[in-house]
Structures are given as structure tokens and as C-alpha cells.
mmCIF file of C-alpha atoms and ligand atoms in Angstrom:
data_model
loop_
_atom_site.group_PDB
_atom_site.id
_atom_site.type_symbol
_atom_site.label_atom_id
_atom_site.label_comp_id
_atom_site.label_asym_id
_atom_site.label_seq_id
_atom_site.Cartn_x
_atom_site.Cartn_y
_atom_site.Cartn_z
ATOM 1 C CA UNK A 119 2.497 -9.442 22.617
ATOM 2 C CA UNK A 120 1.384 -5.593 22.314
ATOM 3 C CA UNK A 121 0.713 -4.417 25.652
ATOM 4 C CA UNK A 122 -2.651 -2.440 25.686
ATOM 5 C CA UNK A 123 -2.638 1.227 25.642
ATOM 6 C CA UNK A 124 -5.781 3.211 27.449
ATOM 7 C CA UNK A 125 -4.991 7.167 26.669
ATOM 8 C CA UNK A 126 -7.336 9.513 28.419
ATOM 9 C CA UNK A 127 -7.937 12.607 25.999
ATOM 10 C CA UNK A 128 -9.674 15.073 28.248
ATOM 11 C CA UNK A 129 -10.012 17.446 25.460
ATOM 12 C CA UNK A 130 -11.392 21.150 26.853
ATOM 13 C CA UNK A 131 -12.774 20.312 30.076
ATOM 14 C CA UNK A 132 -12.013 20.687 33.746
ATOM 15 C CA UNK A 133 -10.571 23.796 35.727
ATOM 16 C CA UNK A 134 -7.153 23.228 37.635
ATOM 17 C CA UNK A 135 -8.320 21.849 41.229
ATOM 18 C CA UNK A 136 -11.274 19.980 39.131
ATOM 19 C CA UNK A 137 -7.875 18.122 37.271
ATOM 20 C CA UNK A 138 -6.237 17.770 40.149
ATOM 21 C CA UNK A 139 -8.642 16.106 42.297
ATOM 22 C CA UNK A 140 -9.305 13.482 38.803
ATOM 23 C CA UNK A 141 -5.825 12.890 38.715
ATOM 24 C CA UNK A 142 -5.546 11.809 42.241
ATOM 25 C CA UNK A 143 -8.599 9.077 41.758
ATOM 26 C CA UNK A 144 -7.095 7.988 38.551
ATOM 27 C CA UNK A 145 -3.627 6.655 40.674
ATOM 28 C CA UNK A 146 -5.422 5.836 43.962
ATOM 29 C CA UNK A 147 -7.295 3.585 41.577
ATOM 30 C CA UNK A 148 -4.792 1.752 39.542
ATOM 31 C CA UNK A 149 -2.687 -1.326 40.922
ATOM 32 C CA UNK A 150 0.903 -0.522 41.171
ATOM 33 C CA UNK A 151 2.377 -2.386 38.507
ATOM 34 C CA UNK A 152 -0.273 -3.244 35.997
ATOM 35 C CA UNK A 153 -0.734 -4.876 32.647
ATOM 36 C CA UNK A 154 -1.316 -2.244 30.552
ATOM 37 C CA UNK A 155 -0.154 1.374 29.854
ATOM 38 C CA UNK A 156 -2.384 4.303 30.830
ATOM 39 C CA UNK A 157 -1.227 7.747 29.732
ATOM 40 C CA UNK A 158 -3.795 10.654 30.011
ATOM 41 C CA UNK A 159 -3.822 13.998 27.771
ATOM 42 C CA UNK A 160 -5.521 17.008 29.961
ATOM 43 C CA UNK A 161 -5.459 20.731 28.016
ATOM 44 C CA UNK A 162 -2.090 21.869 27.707
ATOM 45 C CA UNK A 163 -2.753 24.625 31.086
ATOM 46 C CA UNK A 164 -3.137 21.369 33.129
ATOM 47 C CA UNK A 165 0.107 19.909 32.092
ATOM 48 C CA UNK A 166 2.873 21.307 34.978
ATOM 49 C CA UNK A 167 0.168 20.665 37.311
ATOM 50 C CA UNK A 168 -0.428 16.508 36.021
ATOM 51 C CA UNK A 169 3.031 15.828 35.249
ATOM 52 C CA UNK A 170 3.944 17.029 39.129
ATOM 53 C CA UNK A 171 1.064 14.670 40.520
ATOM 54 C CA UNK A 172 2.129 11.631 37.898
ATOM 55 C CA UNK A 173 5.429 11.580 38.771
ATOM 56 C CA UNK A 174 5.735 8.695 40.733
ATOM 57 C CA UNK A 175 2.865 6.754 39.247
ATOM 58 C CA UNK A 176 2.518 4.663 36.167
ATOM 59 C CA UNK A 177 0.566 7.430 34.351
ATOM 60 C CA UNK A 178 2.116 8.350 31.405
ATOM 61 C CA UNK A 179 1.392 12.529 30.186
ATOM 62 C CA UNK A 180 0.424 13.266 26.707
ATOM 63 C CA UNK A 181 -0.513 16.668 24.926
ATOM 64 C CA UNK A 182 -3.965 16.845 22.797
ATOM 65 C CA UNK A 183 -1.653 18.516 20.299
ATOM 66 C CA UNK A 184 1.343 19.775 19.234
ATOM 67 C CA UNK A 185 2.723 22.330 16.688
ATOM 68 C CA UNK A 186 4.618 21.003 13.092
ATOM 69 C CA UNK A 187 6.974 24.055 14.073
ATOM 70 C CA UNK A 188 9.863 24.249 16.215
ATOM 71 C CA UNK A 189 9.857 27.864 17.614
ATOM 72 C CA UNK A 190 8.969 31.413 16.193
ATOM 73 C CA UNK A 191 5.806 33.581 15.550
ATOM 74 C CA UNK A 192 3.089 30.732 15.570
ATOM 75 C CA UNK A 193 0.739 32.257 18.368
ATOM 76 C CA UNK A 194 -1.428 30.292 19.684
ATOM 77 C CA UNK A 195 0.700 27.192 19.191
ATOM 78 C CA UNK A 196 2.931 25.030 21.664
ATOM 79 C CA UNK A 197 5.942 23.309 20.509
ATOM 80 C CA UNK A 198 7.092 19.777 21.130
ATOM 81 C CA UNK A 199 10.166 20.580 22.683
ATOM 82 C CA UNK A 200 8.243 22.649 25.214
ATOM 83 C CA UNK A 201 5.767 19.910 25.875
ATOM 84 C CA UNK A 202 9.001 17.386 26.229
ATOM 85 C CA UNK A 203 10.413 19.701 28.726
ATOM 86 C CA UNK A 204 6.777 19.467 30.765
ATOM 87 C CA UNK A 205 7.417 16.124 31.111
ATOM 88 C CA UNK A 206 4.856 14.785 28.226
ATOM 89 C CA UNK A 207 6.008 11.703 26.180
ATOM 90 C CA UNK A 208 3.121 11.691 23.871
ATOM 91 C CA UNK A 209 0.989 13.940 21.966
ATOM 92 C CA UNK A 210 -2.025 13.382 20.263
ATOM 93 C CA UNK A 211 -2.237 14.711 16.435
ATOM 94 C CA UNK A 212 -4.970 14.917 13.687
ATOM 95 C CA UNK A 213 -7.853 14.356 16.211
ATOM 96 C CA UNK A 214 -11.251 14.848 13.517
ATOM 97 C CA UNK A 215 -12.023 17.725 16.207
ATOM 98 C CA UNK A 216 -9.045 19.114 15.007
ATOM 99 C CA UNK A 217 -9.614 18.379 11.290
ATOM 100 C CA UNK A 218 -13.407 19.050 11.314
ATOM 101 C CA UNK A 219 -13.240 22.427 13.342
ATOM 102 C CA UNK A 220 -10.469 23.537 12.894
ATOM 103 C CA UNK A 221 -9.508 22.723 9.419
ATOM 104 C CA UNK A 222 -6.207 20.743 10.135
ATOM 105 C CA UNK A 223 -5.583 18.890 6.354
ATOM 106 C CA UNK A 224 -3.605 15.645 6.119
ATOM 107 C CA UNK A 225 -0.317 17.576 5.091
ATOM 108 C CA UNK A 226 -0.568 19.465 8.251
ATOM 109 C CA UNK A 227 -1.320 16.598 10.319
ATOM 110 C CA UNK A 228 1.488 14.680 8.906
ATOM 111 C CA UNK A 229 3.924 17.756 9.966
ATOM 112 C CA UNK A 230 2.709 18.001 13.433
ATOM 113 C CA UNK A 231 3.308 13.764 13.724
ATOM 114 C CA UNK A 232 7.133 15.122 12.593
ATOM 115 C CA UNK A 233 7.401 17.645 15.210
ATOM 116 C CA UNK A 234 6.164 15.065 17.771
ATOM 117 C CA UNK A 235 8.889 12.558 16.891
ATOM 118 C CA UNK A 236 11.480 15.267 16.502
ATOM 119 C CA UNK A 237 11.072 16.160 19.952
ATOM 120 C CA UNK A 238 10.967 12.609 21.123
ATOM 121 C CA UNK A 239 7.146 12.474 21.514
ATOM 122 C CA UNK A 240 5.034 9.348 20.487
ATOM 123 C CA UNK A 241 1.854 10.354 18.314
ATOM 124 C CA UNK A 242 -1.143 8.859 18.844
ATOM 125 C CA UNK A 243 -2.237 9.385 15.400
ATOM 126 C CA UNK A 244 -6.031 9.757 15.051
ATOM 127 C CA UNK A 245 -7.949 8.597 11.681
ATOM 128 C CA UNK A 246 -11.421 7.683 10.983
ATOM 129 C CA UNK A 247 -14.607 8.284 8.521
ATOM 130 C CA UNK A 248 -17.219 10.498 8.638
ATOM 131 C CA UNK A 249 -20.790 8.936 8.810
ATOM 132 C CA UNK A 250 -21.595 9.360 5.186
ATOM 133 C CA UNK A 251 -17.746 7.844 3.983
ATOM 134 C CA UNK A 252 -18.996 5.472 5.896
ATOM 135 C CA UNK A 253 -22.307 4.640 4.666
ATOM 136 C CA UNK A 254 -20.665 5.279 1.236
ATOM 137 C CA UNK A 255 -18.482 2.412 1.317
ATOM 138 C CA UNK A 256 -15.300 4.958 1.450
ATOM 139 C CA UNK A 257 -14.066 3.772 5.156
ATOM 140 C CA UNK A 258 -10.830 2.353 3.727
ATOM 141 C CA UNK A 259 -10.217 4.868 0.839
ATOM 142 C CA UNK A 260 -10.513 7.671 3.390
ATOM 143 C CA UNK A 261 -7.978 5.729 6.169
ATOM 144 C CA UNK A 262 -5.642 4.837 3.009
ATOM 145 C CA UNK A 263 -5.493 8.977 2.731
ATOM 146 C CA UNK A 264 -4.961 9.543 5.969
ATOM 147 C CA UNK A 265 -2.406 7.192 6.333
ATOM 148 C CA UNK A 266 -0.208 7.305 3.036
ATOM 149 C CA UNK A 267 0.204 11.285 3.836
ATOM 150 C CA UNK A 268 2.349 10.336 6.963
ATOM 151 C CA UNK A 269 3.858 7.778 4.901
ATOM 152 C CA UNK A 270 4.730 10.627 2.522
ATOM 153 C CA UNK A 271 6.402 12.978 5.085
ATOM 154 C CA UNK A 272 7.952 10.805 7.329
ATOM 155 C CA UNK A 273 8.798 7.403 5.372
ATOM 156 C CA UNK A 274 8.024 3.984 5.571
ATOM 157 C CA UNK A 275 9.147 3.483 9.004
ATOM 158 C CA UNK A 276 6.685 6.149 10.079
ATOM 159 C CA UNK A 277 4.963 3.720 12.652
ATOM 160 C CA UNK A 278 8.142 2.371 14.744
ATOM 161 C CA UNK A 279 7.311 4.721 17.290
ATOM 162 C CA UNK A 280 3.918 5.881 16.991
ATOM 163 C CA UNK A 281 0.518 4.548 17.931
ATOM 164 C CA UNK A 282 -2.831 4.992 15.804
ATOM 165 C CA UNK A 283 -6.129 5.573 17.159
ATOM 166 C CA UNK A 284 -9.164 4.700 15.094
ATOM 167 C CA UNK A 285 -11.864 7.024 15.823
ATOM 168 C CA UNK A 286 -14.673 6.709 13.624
ATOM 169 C CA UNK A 287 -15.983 10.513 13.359
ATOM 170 C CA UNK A 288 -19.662 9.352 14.111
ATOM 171 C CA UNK A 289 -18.929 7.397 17.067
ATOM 172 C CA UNK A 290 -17.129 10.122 19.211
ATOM 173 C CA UNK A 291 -19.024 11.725 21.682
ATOM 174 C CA UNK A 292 -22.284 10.482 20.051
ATOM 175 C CA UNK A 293 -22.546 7.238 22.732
ATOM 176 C CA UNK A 294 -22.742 5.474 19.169
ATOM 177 C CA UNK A 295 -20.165 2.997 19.559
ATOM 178 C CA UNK A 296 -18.621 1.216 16.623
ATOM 179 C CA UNK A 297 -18.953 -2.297 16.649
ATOM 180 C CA UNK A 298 -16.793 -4.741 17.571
ATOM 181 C CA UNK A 299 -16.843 -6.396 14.036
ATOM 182 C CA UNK A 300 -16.361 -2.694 12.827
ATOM 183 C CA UNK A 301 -13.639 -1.826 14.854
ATOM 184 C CA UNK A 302 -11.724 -5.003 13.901
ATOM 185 C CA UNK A 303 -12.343 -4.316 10.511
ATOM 186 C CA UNK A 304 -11.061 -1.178 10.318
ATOM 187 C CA UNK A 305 -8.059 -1.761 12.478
ATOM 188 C CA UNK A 306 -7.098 -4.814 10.506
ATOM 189 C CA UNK A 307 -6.987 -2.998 7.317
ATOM 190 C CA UNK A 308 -4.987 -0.009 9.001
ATOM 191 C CA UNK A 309 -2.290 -2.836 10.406
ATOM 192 C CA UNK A 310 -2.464 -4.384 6.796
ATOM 193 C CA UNK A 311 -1.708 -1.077 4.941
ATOM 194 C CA UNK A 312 1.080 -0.374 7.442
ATOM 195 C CA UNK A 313 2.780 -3.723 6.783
ATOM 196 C CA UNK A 314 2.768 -3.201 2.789
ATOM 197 C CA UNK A 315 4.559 0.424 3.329
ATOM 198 C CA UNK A 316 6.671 -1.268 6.156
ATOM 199 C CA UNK A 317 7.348 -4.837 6.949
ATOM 200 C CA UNK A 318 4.790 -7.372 8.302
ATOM 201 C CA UNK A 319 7.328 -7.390 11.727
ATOM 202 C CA UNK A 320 6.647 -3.863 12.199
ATOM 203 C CA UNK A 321 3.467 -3.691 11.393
ATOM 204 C CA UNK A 322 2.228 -7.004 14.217
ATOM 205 C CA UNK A 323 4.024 -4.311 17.206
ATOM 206 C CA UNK A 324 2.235 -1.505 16.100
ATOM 207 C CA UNK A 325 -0.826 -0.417 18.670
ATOM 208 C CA UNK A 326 -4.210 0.608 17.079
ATOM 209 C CA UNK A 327 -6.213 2.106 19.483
ATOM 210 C CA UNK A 328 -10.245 2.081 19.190
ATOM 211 C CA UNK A 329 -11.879 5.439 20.009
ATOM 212 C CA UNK A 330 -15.423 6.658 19.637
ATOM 213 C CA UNK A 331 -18.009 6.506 23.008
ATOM 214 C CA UNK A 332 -16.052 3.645 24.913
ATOM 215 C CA UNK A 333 -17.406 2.768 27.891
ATOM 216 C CA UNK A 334 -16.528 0.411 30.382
ATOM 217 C CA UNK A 335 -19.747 -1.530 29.388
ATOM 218 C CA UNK A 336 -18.546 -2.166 25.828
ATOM 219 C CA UNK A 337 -14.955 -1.708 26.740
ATOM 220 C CA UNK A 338 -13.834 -5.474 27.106
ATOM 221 C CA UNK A 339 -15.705 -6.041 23.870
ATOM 222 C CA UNK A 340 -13.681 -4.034 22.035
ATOM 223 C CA UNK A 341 -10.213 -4.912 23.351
ATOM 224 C CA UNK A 342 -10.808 -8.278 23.111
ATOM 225 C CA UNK A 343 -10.433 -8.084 19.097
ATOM 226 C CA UNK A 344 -7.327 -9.323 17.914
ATOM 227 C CA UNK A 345 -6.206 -5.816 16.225
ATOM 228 C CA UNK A 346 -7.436 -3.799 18.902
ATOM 229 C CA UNK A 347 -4.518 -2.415 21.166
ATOM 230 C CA UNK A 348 -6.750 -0.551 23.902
ATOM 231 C CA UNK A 349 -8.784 2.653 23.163
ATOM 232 C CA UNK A 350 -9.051 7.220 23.312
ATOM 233 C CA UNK A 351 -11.326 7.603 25.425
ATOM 234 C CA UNK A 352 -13.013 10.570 25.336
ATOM 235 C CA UNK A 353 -16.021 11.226 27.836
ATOM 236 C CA UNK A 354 -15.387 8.666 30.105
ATOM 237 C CA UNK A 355 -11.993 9.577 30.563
ATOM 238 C CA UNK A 356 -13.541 12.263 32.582
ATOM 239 C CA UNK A 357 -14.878 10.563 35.278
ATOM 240 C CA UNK A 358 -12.077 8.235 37.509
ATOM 241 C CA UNK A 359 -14.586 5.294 38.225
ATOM 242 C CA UNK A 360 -15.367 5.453 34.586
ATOM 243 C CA UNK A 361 -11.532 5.419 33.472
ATOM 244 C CA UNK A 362 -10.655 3.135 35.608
ATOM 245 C CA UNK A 363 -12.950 0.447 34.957
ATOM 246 C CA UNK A 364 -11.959 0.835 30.961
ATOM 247 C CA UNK A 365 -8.414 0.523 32.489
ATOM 248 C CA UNK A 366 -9.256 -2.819 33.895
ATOM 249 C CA UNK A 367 -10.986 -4.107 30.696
ATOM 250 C CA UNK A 368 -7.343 -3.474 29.583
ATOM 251 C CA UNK A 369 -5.778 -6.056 31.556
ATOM 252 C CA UNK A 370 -6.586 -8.886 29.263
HETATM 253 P P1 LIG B 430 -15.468 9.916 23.208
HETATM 254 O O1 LIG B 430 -14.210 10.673 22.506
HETATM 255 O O2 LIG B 430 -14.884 8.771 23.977
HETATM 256 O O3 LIG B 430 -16.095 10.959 24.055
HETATM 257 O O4 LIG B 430 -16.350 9.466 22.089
HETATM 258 C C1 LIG B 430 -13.124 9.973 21.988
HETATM 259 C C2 LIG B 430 -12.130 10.931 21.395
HETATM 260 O O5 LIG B 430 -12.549 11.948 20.824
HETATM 261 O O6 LIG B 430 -10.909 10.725 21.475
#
């Protein structure tokens, strides 16, 4: 039984006593012990500040990002061993805001997922199709890319200790959400291609997260498909009554 993941990517919002204050309704707000895993990814200037006030709770810390190099003159970038030392056990790589804006290819994606498991991070590895793949019939072609270039780089064991998050490019931050039927899809076909690179065994314990405009009205929905491991949220993630209602459609 996969236990169901809820990952909180605040991407660049908040100020320090605004992330403080969220923080503290987030773990007055969960049980003590509950079914699922919640980890939460604030901007990398939060991070001493949220891994001090997690401590003692259940809240795992992730980074939105982190850099395919160790150490050296890569300004602007934060390594995984630094983010380790912060107290963060996962990291977030190849968000589409990362691809689309920032130009972050498939090669270089596939390096950063390296650097995160080098430095004992798990990746929450983000895929998904733009709106026209979509409407193009190219959904799997374009996850079968994404995937088989961490395949490439890192083997066929590549998914042991990672976690993939399908976010459809058109549902994030749009309030379009994919369907349930879509989301299943699309996360059945991801769990399918990992077993052919990997073994079937390996590939029923990987978690496949949904992303895109979840919200605890459609959250249930969602993690109620059989392939569907818990969700990235986004937007919601910013707002504790929000997060933690998502959080309870977790505990299935
Ligand atoms: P959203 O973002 O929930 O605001 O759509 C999801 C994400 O980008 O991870």
C-alpha cells in the first residue's frame, strides 16, 4: 500500500513572518500521527526558518530546486548538499515553470534529479504536456521524453527513491483541473513505462503525484484513482485551511 504524499510547493511567495505564521497553522492543523506524508517546499530563503519550526512535527522540508552541480562558480544556484545540511529531504526538479521560463531541457533536469539523489534528497520529479501536446494527441510521447531522459542518466532503477508528479502544464495555476479520468490516465501510463525500464515490483511502490489547480473540492476525487499517490499543490498550498483540508482528502 503506497502511503499518499501531499507536497506543498509554495513556489515565490510569502515574506519570512508571512511563512512563519503558515507554517504554524499547517502543524496546529494536522493530527499527530496521520495517514499520509505531508512535506512542504517554501523558497529556498525560508528554509532555516521552516526546518527550525518542523522539527518536531510530521512535516517533511523540500527545496523547489536544486543544482546538477556539487560546488563551484554556479551563481545563483544552491547545491544539494547545502539543502541536506538545512535539513531538506526532498527537492523538487523539472517543474514546467522551470522548463517553460527558464529554459531547463530534459538533460538538465535529469542532472539536477542526480544531484538530488547524490546528496540523499528524494526528487519529486515533475512532467506533464502543454495544452496543445495535449490536444494533439502527444500526452504520452511527450511523458515518454521526459521520462526515458532520467532513465538515460541515472539507470533503470532511477525511481527506487524518487516520486513523480504529473502536472499537466495547462492545469497549473489556471483553476483548470485535469480530470479524474485524465489524471488516471496519465499516471497509469507513467507507472506502466516505469515498470518496462524497471520491474513491475518497483514500479506498483512508486508514488505519482497529481498536480495542476487541486483543491480541496476536487481533491478526494483525484486521490481516490488507483494510480494517484496524493498531489503538488500549488495555490492552495498557500493558504493552511486550504492545505489542510487537501491533507485530509489524503487520508483515504
Ligand atoms: P497549482 O500549482 O496547484 O497552483 O496549479 C501546482 C504546481 O505548480 O506544482
Amino acid at each position: 500500500m503506497r502511503t499518499t504524499l501531499i507536497a506543498g510547493n509554495w513556489k515565490m511567495n510569502g515574506a519570512r513572518g508571512r511563512a512563519r505564521e503558515l507554517i504554524q497553522a499547517i502543524i496546529a492543523g494536522l493530527p499527530s500521527t496521520p495517514n499520509y506524508e505531508i512535506v512542504i517546499c517554501p523558497s529556498f530563503v525560508f528554509l532555516p526558518d521552516a526546518a527550525e519550526a518542523l522539527a518536531t512535527s510530521c512535516v517533511g522540508l523540500g527545496a523547489q530546486n536544486v543544482c546538477d552541480q556539487d560546488q563551484g562558480a554556479y551563481t545563483g544556484e544552491v547545491a544539494g548538499d547545502m539543502l541536506a545540511e538545512l535539513g531538506c529531504r526532498w527537492a523538487i526538479v523539472g517543474h514546467s515553470e522551470r522548463r517553460q521560463l527558464y529554459g531547463e531541457s530534459n538533460a538538465l533536469v535529469a542532472s539536477r534529479f542526480a544531484a538530488a539523489q547524490r546528496h540523499g534528497l528524494t526528487p519529486i520529479f515533475c512532467v506533464g504536456e502543454k495544452l496543445e501536446e495535449r490536444e494533439a494527441g502527444a500526452t504520452e510521447a511527450v511523458l515518454d521524453e521526459q521520462l526515458r531522459a532520467v532513465f538515460e542518466h541515472q539507470g533503470a532503477q532511477a525511481f527506487r527513491s524518487a516520486i513523480i508528479a504529473y502536472e499537466p502544464i495547462w492545469a497549473i495555476g489556471t483553476g483548470r483541473t485535469a480530470t479524474p479520468e485524465q489524471a488516471q490516465g496519465a499516471h497509469a501510463y507513467i507507472r506502466n513505462r516505469v515498470a518496462e525500464y524497471d520491474d513491475a515490483g518497483a514500479a506498483a511502490e512508486l508514488r505519482i503525484l497529481y498536480g495542476g489547480s487541486v483543491k480541496p473540492e476536487n481533491a478526494q476525487t483525484l486521490f481516490r484513482q488507483p494510480d494517484v499517490d496524493g498531489g503538488l499543490i500549488g495555490g492552495a498550498s498557500l493558504h493552511a485551511d486550504d492545505f489542510l483540508a487537501i491533507c485530509r482528502a489524503g487520508d483515504l
